[in-house]
Coordinates of N, CA and C in Angstrom, one line a residue:
Chain A
Q1155 N -0.8 48.3 19.1 CA -0.8 48.1 20.5 C -2.2 48.2 21.1
S1156 N -2.4 47.5 22.3 CA -3.7 47.6 22.9 C -3.8 49.0 23.5
A1157 N -5.1 49.4 23.8 CA -5.4 50.7 24.4 C -6.2 50.4 25.6
L1158 N -6.0 51.2 26.6 CA -6.8 51.2 27.8 C -7.6 52.5 27.9
T1159 N -8.8 52.4 28.4 CA -9.6 53.6 28.4 C -9.9 54.0 29.9
Q1160 N -9.8 55.3 30.2 CA -10.1 55.8 31.5 C -11.0 57.0 31.3
P1161 N -11.8 57.4 32.3 CA -12.5 58.6 32.2 C -11.5 59.8 32.3
A1162 N -11.8 60.9 31.6 CA -10.9 62.0 31.6 C -10.8 62.7 32.9
S1163 N -11.9 62.7 33.7 CA -11.9 63.4 35.0 C -12.9 62.7 35.9
V1164 N -12.6 62.8 37.2 CA -13.5 62.4 38.2 C -13.3 63.4 39.4
S1165 N -14.4 63.7 40.0 CA -14.3 64.6 41.1 C -15.1 64.2 42.3
G1166 N -14.8 64.7 43.5 CA -15.5 64.3 44.7 C -15.2 65.3 45.8
S1167 N -16.0 65.4 46.8 CA -15.8 66.2 47.9 C -14.9 65.6 49.0
P1168 N -14.3 66.3 49.8 CA -13.4 65.7 50.9 C -14.2 64.7 51.7
G1169 N -13.6 63.6 52.0 CA -14.3 62.6 52.7 C -15.1 61.6 51.9
Q1170 N -15.4 61.9 50.7 CA -16.2 61.0 49.8 C -15.3 59.9 49.3
S1171 N -15.9 59.0 48.6 CA -15.1 57.9 47.9 C -15.4 58.1 46.4
I1172 N -14.3 57.9 45.6 CA -14.4 57.9 44.2 C -13.8 56.7 43.6
T1173 N -14.2 56.3 42.4 CA -13.7 55.2 41.7 C -13.3 55.6 40.3
I1174 N -12.1 55.2 39.9 CA -11.6 55.4 38.5 C -11.6 54.1 37.8
S1175 N -12.1 54.0 36.6 CA -12.2 52.7 35.9 C -11.0 52.7 34.8
C1176 N -10.7 51.5 34.5 CA -9.6 51.3 33.5 C -10.0 50.1 32.7
T1177 N -10.5 50.3 31.4 CA -11.1 49.2 30.6 C -10.1 48.8 29.5
G1178 N -9.9 47.5 29.5 CA -9.1 47.0 28.4 C -9.9 45.9 27.7
T1179 N -9.2 44.8 27.4 CA -9.9 43.7 26.6 C -9.6 42.4 27.3
S1180 N -10.1 41.3 26.8 CA -9.9 40.0 27.3 C -8.4 39.5 27.0
S1181 N -7.7 40.3 26.2 CA -6.3 40.0 25.8 C -5.3 40.6 26.8
D1182 N -5.8 41.6 27.6 CA -4.9 42.2 28.5 C -5.5 42.2 29.9
V1183 N -6.2 43.3 30.2 CA -6.8 43.4 31.6 C -7.5 42.2 32.0
G1184 N -8.4 41.6 31.1 CA -9.3 40.5 31.5 C -8.6 39.2 31.7
N1185 N -7.3 39.1 31.2 CA -6.7 37.8 31.2 C -5.5 37.7 32.1
Y1186 N -5.0 38.8 32.6 CA -3.9 38.8 33.5 C -4.1 39.8 34.7
D1187 N -3.4 39.5 35.8 CA -3.5 40.3 36.9 C -2.2 41.2 37.0
Y1188 N -2.0 42.0 36.0 CA -0.8 42.8 35.9 C -1.1 44.3 35.9
V1189 N -2.3 44.7 36.3 CA -2.7 46.1 36.3 C -2.1 46.8 37.5
S1190 N -1.5 48.0 37.2 CA -1.0 48.8 38.2 C -1.5 50.2 38.1
W1191 N -1.5 51.0 39.2 CA -2.0 52.4 39.2 C -0.9 53.3 39.7
Y1192 N -0.9 54.5 39.1 CA 0.1 55.5 39.4 C -0.6 56.9 39.7
Q1193 N -0.1 57.5 40.7 CA -0.5 58.9 41.0 C 0.6 59.9 40.5
H1194 N 0.1 60.9 39.8 CA 1.1 61.8 39.2 C 0.7 63.3 39.5
H1195 N 1.4 63.9 40.4 CA 1.3 65.3 40.6 C 2.2 66.0 39.6
P1196 N 1.6 67.0 38.9 CA 2.4 67.8 37.9 C 3.8 68.3 38.5
G1197 N 4.8 68.0 37.7 CA 6.1 68.4 38.1 C 6.9 67.5 39.1
K1198 N 6.2 66.4 39.5 CA 6.8 65.4 40.3 C 6.9 64.1 39.7
A1199 N 7.6 63.2 40.3 CA 7.7 61.8 39.7 C 6.5 61.1 40.0
P1200 N 6.0 60.3 39.0 CA 4.8 59.4 39.3 C 5.1 58.5 40.5
K1201 N 4.0 58.1 41.2 CA 4.1 57.2 42.3 C 3.3 56.0 42.2
L1202 N 3.8 54.8 42.4 CA 3.1 53.6 42.3 C 2.2 53.5 43.5
M1203 N 0.9 53.3 43.2 CA -0.1 53.2 44.3 C -0.7 51.8 44.4
I1204 N -0.8 51.1 43.3 CA -1.4 49.7 43.4 C -0.6 48.9 42.3
Y1205 N -0.3 47.6 42.6 CA 0.3 46.7 41.6 C -0.5 45.4 41.7
D1206 N -0.3 44.6 40.6 CA -1.0 43.3 40.5 C -2.5 43.4 40.9
V1207 N -3.1 44.4 40.3 CA -4.6 44.7 40.5 C -5.0 45.3 41.8
R1208 N -4.5 44.6 42.9 CA -5.1 45.0 44.2 C -4.0 45.1 45.4
K1209 N -2.8 45.0 45.0 CA -1.7 45.0 46.1 C -1.2 46.4 46.3
R1210 N -1.0 46.7 47.5 CA -0.5 48.1 47.9 C 0.9 48.1 48.4
P1211 N 1.8 48.9 47.8 CA 3.2 48.9 48.3 C 3.2 49.5 49.7
S1212 N 4.2 49.2 50.4 CA 4.4 49.7 51.7 C 4.5 51.2 51.6
G1213 N 3.8 51.9 52.6 CA 3.8 53.3 52.6 C 2.6 54.0 51.9
V1214 N 1.9 53.2 51.1 CA 0.7 53.8 50.4 C -0.5 53.7 51.3
S1215 N -1.2 54.8 51.4 CA -2.4 54.8 52.3 C -3.4 53.7 52.0
N1216 N -4.0 53.1 53.0 CA -5.0 52.1 52.8 C -6.3 52.7 52.3
R1217 N -6.3 54.0 52.1 CA -7.5 54.7 51.5 C -7.5 54.3 49.9
F1218 N -6.4 53.8 49.4 CA -6.4 53.5 48.0 C -6.5 51.9 47.9
S1219 N -7.4 51.5 47.0 CA -7.6 50.1 46.8 C -7.9 49.8 45.4
G1220 N -7.5 48.6 44.9 CA -7.7 48.2 43.5 C -8.5 47.0 43.4
S1221 N -9.2 46.8 42.3 CA -10.0 45.7 42.0 C -10.1 45.5 40.5
K1222 N -10.8 44.3 40.2 CA -10.9 44.0 38.7 C -12.2 43.2 38.6
S1223 N -12.9 43.5 37.5 CA -14.1 42.7 37.1 C -14.1 42.6 35.6
G1224 N -13.9 41.4 35.1 CA -13.9 41.2 33.7 C -12.7 42.0 33.1
N1225 N -13.0 42.8 32.1 CA -12.0 43.5 31.4 C -11.7 44.9 32.0
T1226 N -12.4 45.2 33.1 CA -12.2 46.5 33.7 C -11.6 46.5 35.1
A1227 N -10.5 47.2 35.3 CA -9.9 47.4 36.6 C -10.4 48.7 37.2
S1228 N -10.3 48.8 38.5 CA -10.8 50.0 39.2 C -9.8 50.4 40.3
L1229 N -9.7 51.7 40.5 CA -9.0 52.3 41.6 C -10.0 53.1 42.4
T1230 N -10.1 52.7 43.7 CA -11.0 53.4 44.6 C -10.2 54.2 45.6
I1231 N -10.6 55.5 45.7 CA -10.0 56.3 46.8 C -11.1 56.7 47.8
S1232 N -10.9 56.2 49.0 CA -11.9 56.5 50.0 C -11.4 57.6 50.9
G1233 N -12.3 58.3 51.6 CA -11.9 59.4 52.5 C -11.1 60.4 51.7
L1234 N -11.6 60.9 50.6 CA -10.9 61.8 49.7 C -10.3 63.0 50.4
Q1235 N -9.1 63.3 50.1 CA -8.4 64.4 50.7 C -7.8 65.3 49.7
A1236 N -7.6 66.6 50.0 CA -7.1 67.6 49.1 C -5.8 67.1 48.4
E1237 N -4.9 66.4 49.1 CA -3.7 65.9 48.5 C -3.8 64.8 47.5
D1238 N -5.0 64.3 47.4 CA -5.3 63.2 46.4 C -5.5 63.8 45.0
E1239 N -5.7 65.1 44.9 CA -5.9 65.8 43.6 C -4.6 65.6 42.8
A1240 N -4.8 64.9 41.7 CA -3.6 64.5 40.8 C -4.2 63.8 39.6
D1241 N -3.3 63.5 38.7 CA -3.6 62.6 37.6 C -3.3 61.2 38.0
Y1242 N -4.2 60.3 37.6 CA -4.0 58.9 37.9 C -4.0 58.0 36.6
Y1243 N -3.0 57.2 36.5 CA -2.9 56.4 35.3 C -2.9 54.9 35.7
C1244 N -3.6 54.1 34.9 CA -3.5 52.7 35.0 C -2.6 52.2 33.9
S1245 N -2.0 51.0 34.2 CA -1.1 50.4 33.2 C -1.2 48.9 33.3
T1246 N -0.9 48.2 32.3 CA -0.9 46.7 32.3 C 0.2 46.2 31.4
Y1247 N 0.7 45.0 31.8 CA 1.7 44.3 31.0 C 0.9 43.3 30.2
I1248 N 1.3 43.1 28.9 CA 0.7 42.1 28.1 C 1.7 41.1 27.7
P1249 N 1.7 39.9 28.4 CA 2.7 38.9 28.1 C 2.9 38.4 26.7
S1250 N 1.8 38.4 26.0 CA 1.8 37.9 24.6 C 2.6 38.8 23.7
T1251 N 2.8 40.0 24.1 CA 3.5 41.0 23.2 C 4.8 41.5 23.9
T1252 N 4.9 41.2 25.2 CA 6.0 41.7 26.0 C 6.0 43.2 26.0
L1253 N 4.9 43.8 26.0 CA 4.7 45.3 26.0 C 3.9 45.7 27.2
Y1254 N 4.1 47.0 27.5 CA 3.3 47.6 28.5 C 2.5 48.7 27.9
V1255 N 1.3 49.0 28.5 CA 0.5 50.1 28.0 C -0.1 50.8 29.1
F1256 N -0.2 52.2 29.0 CA -0.8 53.0 30.0 C -2.1 53.5 29.5
G1257 N -3.0 53.7 30.4 CA -4.3 54.4 30.1 C -4.0 55.9 29.8
P1258 N -5.0 56.6 29.3 CA -4.8 58.0 29.0 C -4.7 58.9 30.2
G1259 N -5.1 58.4 31.4 CA -5.0 59.2 32.6 C -6.4 59.8 33.0
T1260 N -6.6 59.9 34.3 CA -7.8 60.5 34.8 C -7.4 61.6 35.8
K1261 N -7.9 62.8 35.6 CA -7.7 63.9 36.5 C -8.7 63.9 37.6
V1262 N -8.2 63.7 38.8 CA -9.0 63.7 40.0 C -9.0 65.1 40.6
T1263 N -10.2 65.7 40.8 CA -10.4 67.0 41.4 C -11.1 66.8 42.7
V1264 N -10.6 67.4 43.8 CA -11.2 67.5 45.1 C -12.0 68.8 45.2
L1265 N -13.3 68.7 45.3 CA -14.1 69.9 45.2 C -14.0 70.8 46.5
Chain B
E867 N 15.6 52.6 50.0 CA 15.0 52.8 48.7 C 16.0 53.4 47.7
V868 N 16.0 52.9 46.5 CA 16.9 53.4 45.5 C 16.4 54.7 45.0
Q869 N 17.4 55.6 44.6 CA 17.0 56.9 44.0 C 17.6 56.9 42.6
L870 N 16.8 57.5 41.7 CA 17.2 57.5 40.2 C 17.3 58.9 39.7
V871 N 18.4 59.2 39.0 CA 18.6 60.5 38.5 C 18.9 60.4 37.0
E872 N 18.0 61.0 36.2 CA 18.2 61.0 34.8 C 19.0 62.2 34.3
S873 N 19.7 62.1 33.2 CA 20.4 63.2 32.6 C 20.6 62.9 31.1
G874 N 21.1 64.0 30.4 CA 21.3 63.8 29.0 C 20.3 64.4 28.0
G875 N 19.2 64.9 28.6 CA 18.2 65.5 27.7 C 18.7 66.8 27.1
G876 N 17.9 67.3 26.2 CA 18.3 68.6 25.6 C 17.6 68.8 24.3
L877 N 18.0 69.9 23.5 CA 17.4 70.2 22.2 C 18.2 69.5 21.1
V878 N 17.5 68.9 20.3 CA 18.2 68.2 19.1 C 17.3 68.3 17.9
Q879 N 18.0 68.4 16.7 CA 17.2 68.6 15.5 C 16.6 67.3 15.0
P880 N 15.6 67.3 14.3 CA 15.0 66.1 13.7 C 16.0 65.3 13.0
G881 N 16.0 64.0 13.2 CA 17.0 63.1 12.6 C 18.3 63.0 13.4
G882 N 18.4 63.7 14.5 CA 19.6 63.7 15.3 C 19.5 62.6 16.4
S883 N 20.6 62.6 17.2 CA 20.7 61.5 18.2 C 21.0 62.1 19.6
L884 N 20.7 61.3 20.6 CA 20.9 61.7 22.0 C 21.0 60.5 22.8
R885 N 21.8 60.5 23.9 CA 21.9 59.4 24.8 C 21.5 59.9 26.2
L886 N 20.5 59.2 26.7 CA 20.0 59.5 28.1 C 20.7 58.6 29.1
S887 N 20.9 59.0 30.3 CA 21.5 58.2 31.3 C 20.6 58.3 32.5
C888 N 20.6 57.2 33.3 CA 19.8 57.1 34.6 C 20.7 56.5 35.6
E889 N 21.2 57.3 36.6 CA 22.1 56.7 37.6 C 21.3 56.4 38.8
A890 N 21.6 55.2 39.3 CA 20.9 54.7 40.6 C 21.8 55.0 41.8
S891 N 21.2 55.2 42.9 CA 22.0 55.5 44.1 C 22.6 54.3 44.8
K892 N 22.1 53.1 44.5 CA 22.6 51.9 45.2 C 23.0 50.8 44.2
S893 N 23.9 50.0 44.7 CA 24.4 48.9 43.9 C 23.3 47.8 43.7
T894 N 22.2 47.9 44.5 CA 21.1 47.0 44.3 C 20.4 47.2 42.9
F895 N 20.9 48.2 42.2 CA 20.4 48.5 40.8 C 20.5 47.3 40.0
R896 N 21.5 46.5 40.2 CA 21.7 45.3 39.4 C 20.7 44.2 39.6
S897 N 19.9 44.4 40.7 CA 18.9 43.4 41.0 C 17.5 43.7 40.3
F898 N 17.4 44.9 39.7 CA 16.1 45.3 39.2 C 16.1 45.4 37.7
A899 N 15.1 44.9 37.1 CA 14.8 45.2 35.7 C 14.4 46.7 35.6
M900 N 14.7 47.3 34.5 CA 14.4 48.8 34.4 C 13.6 49.1 33.2
S901 N 13.0 50.3 33.2 CA 12.3 50.7 32.1 C 12.4 52.2 31.9
W902 N 12.2 52.7 30.7 CA 12.1 54.1 30.3 C 10.6 54.4 30.0
V903 N 10.1 55.4 30.5 CA 8.7 55.9 30.3 C 8.7 57.4 30.0
R904 N 8.0 57.8 29.0 CA 8.0 59.2 28.6 C 6.6 59.9 28.7
Q905 N 6.7 61.2 28.8 CA 5.4 62.0 28.8 C 5.6 63.2 27.9
A906 N 4.9 63.2 26.8 CA 4.9 64.3 25.9 C 4.2 65.5 26.6
P907 N 4.5 66.7 26.2 CA 3.9 67.9 26.8 C 2.4 67.8 26.7
G908 N 1.7 67.9 27.8 CA 0.2 67.9 27.8 C -0.4 66.5 27.6
K909 N 0.4 65.5 27.5 CA -0.1 64.2 27.2 C 0.1 63.2 28.4
G910 N -0.3 62.0 28.2 CA -0.1 61.0 29.3 C 1.2 60.2 29.2
L911 N 1.3 59.2 30.1 CA 2.5 58.4 30.1 C 2.5 57.4 29.0
E912 N 3.7 57.2 28.5 CA 3.9 56.2 27.4 C 5.1 55.3 27.7
W913 N 5.0 54.0 27.9 CA 6.1 53.1 28.1 C 6.9 53.1 26.8
V914 N 8.3 53.2 27.0 CA 9.2 53.2 25.8 C 10.0 52.0 25.7
S915 N 10.6 51.5 26.8 CA 11.6 50.4 26.6 C 11.8 49.8 28.0
A916 N 12.2 48.5 28.0 CA 12.6 47.8 29.2 C 13.8 46.9 29.0
I917 N 14.5 46.6 30.1 CA 15.7 45.8 30.0 C 15.7 44.9 31.3
S918 N 16.2 43.7 31.1 CA 16.3 42.7 32.2 C 17.5 43.1 33.1
T919 N 17.6 42.4 34.2 CA 18.6 42.7 35.2 C 20.1 42.6 34.6
S920 N 20.3 41.6 33.8 CA 21.6 41.3 33.2 C 21.8 42.2 31.9
G921 N 20.7 42.7 31.3 CA 20.8 43.4 30.1 C 20.7 42.5 28.9
G922 N 20.5 41.2 29.1 CA 20.4 40.3 28.0 C 19.1 40.3 27.3
S923 N 18.1 40.8 27.9 CA 16.8 40.9 27.2 C 16.3 42.4 27.2
T924 N 15.9 42.8 26.0 CA 15.4 44.2 25.9 C 14.1 44.2 25.1
Y925 N 13.3 45.2 25.4 CA 11.9 45.3 24.8 C 11.7 46.7 24.5
Y926 N 10.9 46.9 23.4 CA 10.6 48.3 22.9 C 9.2 48.5 22.5
A927 N 8.7 49.7 22.7 CA 7.4 50.0 22.1 C 7.5 50.1 20.6
D928 N 6.5 49.9 19.9 CA 6.5 49.9 18.5 C 6.9 51.3 17.9
S929 N 6.6 52.3 18.7 CA 6.9 53.7 18.2 C 8.4 54.0 18.2
V930 N 9.2 53.2 18.9 CA 10.6 53.5 19.0 C 11.5 52.4 18.5
K931 N 10.9 51.2 18.2 CA 11.6 50.1 17.8 C 12.5 50.4 16.5
G932 N 13.7 50.0 16.6 CA 14.6 50.2 15.5 C 15.3 51.6 15.5
R933 N 14.9 52.4 16.4 CA 15.5 53.8 16.5 C 16.2 54.0 17.9
F934 N 15.6 53.3 18.9 CA 16.1 53.5 20.3 C 16.8 52.2 20.7
T935 N 17.8 52.3 21.6 CA 18.5 51.2 22.2 C 18.7 51.4 23.7
I936 N 18.1 50.4 24.4 CA 18.3 50.5 25.9 C 19.5 49.6 26.3
S937 N 20.2 50.0 27.3 CA 21.3 49.2 27.8 C 21.6 49.6 29.2
R938 N 22.5 48.9 29.9 CA 22.8 49.2 31.2 C 24.2 48.8 31.5
D939 N 24.8 49.4 32.5 CA 26.2 49.1 33.0 C 26.0 48.9 34.5
N940 N 25.9 47.6 34.9 CA 25.7 47.4 36.3 C 26.9 47.8 37.2
S941 N 28.1 47.8 36.6 CA 29.2 48.2 37.4 C 29.2 49.7 37.7
K942 N 28.4 50.5 36.9 CA 28.3 51.9 37.1 C 26.9 52.3 37.7
N943 N 26.1 51.3 37.9 CA 24.7 51.5 38.4 C 23.9 52.5 37.5
T944 N 24.1 52.3 36.2 CA 23.6 53.3 35.2 C 22.8 52.6 34.1
L945 N 21.7 53.2 33.8 CA 20.8 52.7 32.7 C 21.0 53.8 31.6
Y946 N 20.9 53.3 30.3 CA 21.0 54.2 29.2 C 19.9 54.1 28.2
L947 N 19.7 55.1 27.4 CA 18.7 55.0 26.3 C 19.4 55.8 25.2
E948 N 19.8 55.1 24.1 CA 20.4 55.7 23.0 C 19.3 55.9 22.0
M949 N 19.1 57.2 21.6 CA 18.0 57.6 20.7 C 18.5 58.1 19.4
N950 N 18.2 57.5 18.3 CA 18.6 57.9 17.0 C 17.4 58.2 16.1
S951 N 17.6 58.9 15.0 CA 16.6 59.3 14.1 C 15.4 59.9 14.8
L952 N 15.7 60.8 15.6 CA 14.7 61.5 16.5 C 13.7 62.3 15.6
R953 N 12.5 62.2 16.1 CA 11.3 62.9 15.4 C 10.7 63.9 16.4
A954 N 9.9 64.8 15.9 CA 9.2 65.8 16.7 C 8.4 65.1 17.7
E955 N 7.8 64.0 17.4 CA 6.9 63.3 18.3 C 7.6 62.6 19.4
D956 N 9.0 62.6 19.4 CA 9.7 62.0 20.5 C 10.0 63.1 21.6
T957 N 9.5 64.3 21.3 CA 9.7 65.3 22.3 C 8.9 65.0 23.6
A958 N 9.5 64.9 24.7 CA 8.9 64.4 25.9 C 9.8 64.5 27.1
L959 N 9.2 64.4 28.3 CA 10.0 64.2 29.5 C 10.2 62.7 29.7
Y960 N 11.5 62.3 29.8 CA 11.8 60.9 29.8 C 12.2 60.5 31.3
Y961 N 11.4 59.5 31.8 CA 11.6 59.0 33.1 C 12.3 57.6 33.0
C962 N 13.1 57.3 34.0 CA 13.5 55.9 34.2 C 12.8 55.4 35.4
A963 N 12.6 54.1 35.5 CA 11.9 53.5 36.6 C 12.4 52.1 36.8
N964 N 12.5 51.7 38.1 CA 12.8 50.2 38.3 C 11.5 49.5 38.6
Y965 N 11.5 48.2 38.5 CA 10.4 47.4 38.7 C 10.2 47.1 40.2
F966 N 8.9 47.0 40.6 CA 8.6 46.7 42.0 C 9.0 45.3 42.4
C967 N 9.8 45.2 43.4 CA 10.1 43.8 43.9 C 9.7 43.8 45.4
G968 N 8.9 42.8 45.7 CA 8.5 42.7 47.1 C 9.0 41.3 47.6
G969 N 10.0 41.3 48.4 CA 10.5 40.0 48.8 C 11.3 39.3 47.7
V970 N 10.9 38.1 47.4 CA 11.6 37.3 46.4 C 11.1 37.4 45.0
T971 N 9.9 38.1 44.9 CA 9.3 38.2 43.6 C 9.2 39.6 43.1
C972 N 9.2 39.8 41.8 CA 9.1 41.2 41.3 C 7.8 41.2 40.4
S973 N 7.2 42.4 40.3 CA 6.0 42.6 39.6 C 6.2 43.4 38.4
E974 N 5.2 43.4 37.5 CA 5.3 44.1 36.3 C 4.7 45.5 36.5
A975 N 5.3 46.2 37.5 CA 4.9 47.6 37.9 C 6.1 48.4 38.1
F976 N 6.0 49.7 37.9 CA 7.1 50.6 38.0 C 7.2 51.2 39.3
D977 N 8.2 50.9 40.1 CA 8.2 51.3 41.5 C 8.8 52.7 41.7
T978 N 10.1 52.9 41.7 CA 10.7 54.2 41.9 C 11.0 54.8 40.6
W979 N 10.7 56.1 40.5 CA 10.8 56.9 39.3 C 11.8 58.0 39.5
G980 N 12.6 58.4 38.5 CA 13.4 59.6 38.6 C 12.5 60.8 38.4
Q981 N 13.2 62.0 38.4 CA 12.5 63.2 38.1 C 12.3 63.5 36.6
G982 N 13.0 62.8 35.8 CA 12.9 62.9 34.4 C 13.9 63.9 33.7
T983 N 14.2 63.7 32.5 CA 15.0 64.6 31.7 C 14.3 64.9 30.4
M984 N 14.3 66.2 30.0 CA 13.5 66.7 28.9 C 14.2 66.6 27.6
V985 N 13.6 66.0 26.6 CA 14.1 65.9 25.3 C 13.2 66.7 24.3
T986 N 13.8 67.6 23.6 CA 13.0 68.4 22.7 C 13.6 68.3 21.3
V987 N 12.8 67.8 20.4 CA 13.2 67.6 19.0 C 12.6 68.7 18.1
S988 N 13.4 69.6 17.7 CA 12.9 70.7 16.9 C 14.0 71.3 16.1
S989 N 13.7 71.9 14.9 CA 14.6 72.6 14.1 C 14.7 74.1 14.4

């Protein structure tokens, strides 16, 4: 199965912007717009933050935005807040295999 | 918004079997494709299996193919995961999730998640 790579951790001060990368290959991230991002606070259910690379579900703060360039997708959190401290996972669907893959997760710390 | 509640987890010996259930709060359950996703202790999320709205199409991660079976009963608003030949590496918190649907189209993203049910495979 394909593997996605994410930085293990990213940190920022309140009010700052941070970006989490999610790198795949031309067979998955680079060729399809199926990247989604999830926020996961320990002990709680994961929450969908971004789908189809850049679309935001109703109710998700517009401080969260998604983008993609080549084989790398990114999640940007602007105006960082204490409540944003969580683990963030990217995921993509790979039509050629009908499989889904998650990245290893990135721990976001608000300093 | 639909709510999902998983059940059926527990302690099982290696080689044993377990059936997980995921009950949805609304009859709109039948309109959503569903997936199971797991998280091993201290590890990240791992997609396990998916099923179409009718149950006619099913998909599995290589790590569980041939051992796990996903199914659904739309009359009971319930999703299932039958797990056989369990291994220590199947120990995880198992979540069910429905796919995100906005308007008339659905995306390959997991929208609502349950709280999970813990499966521990150990002798």
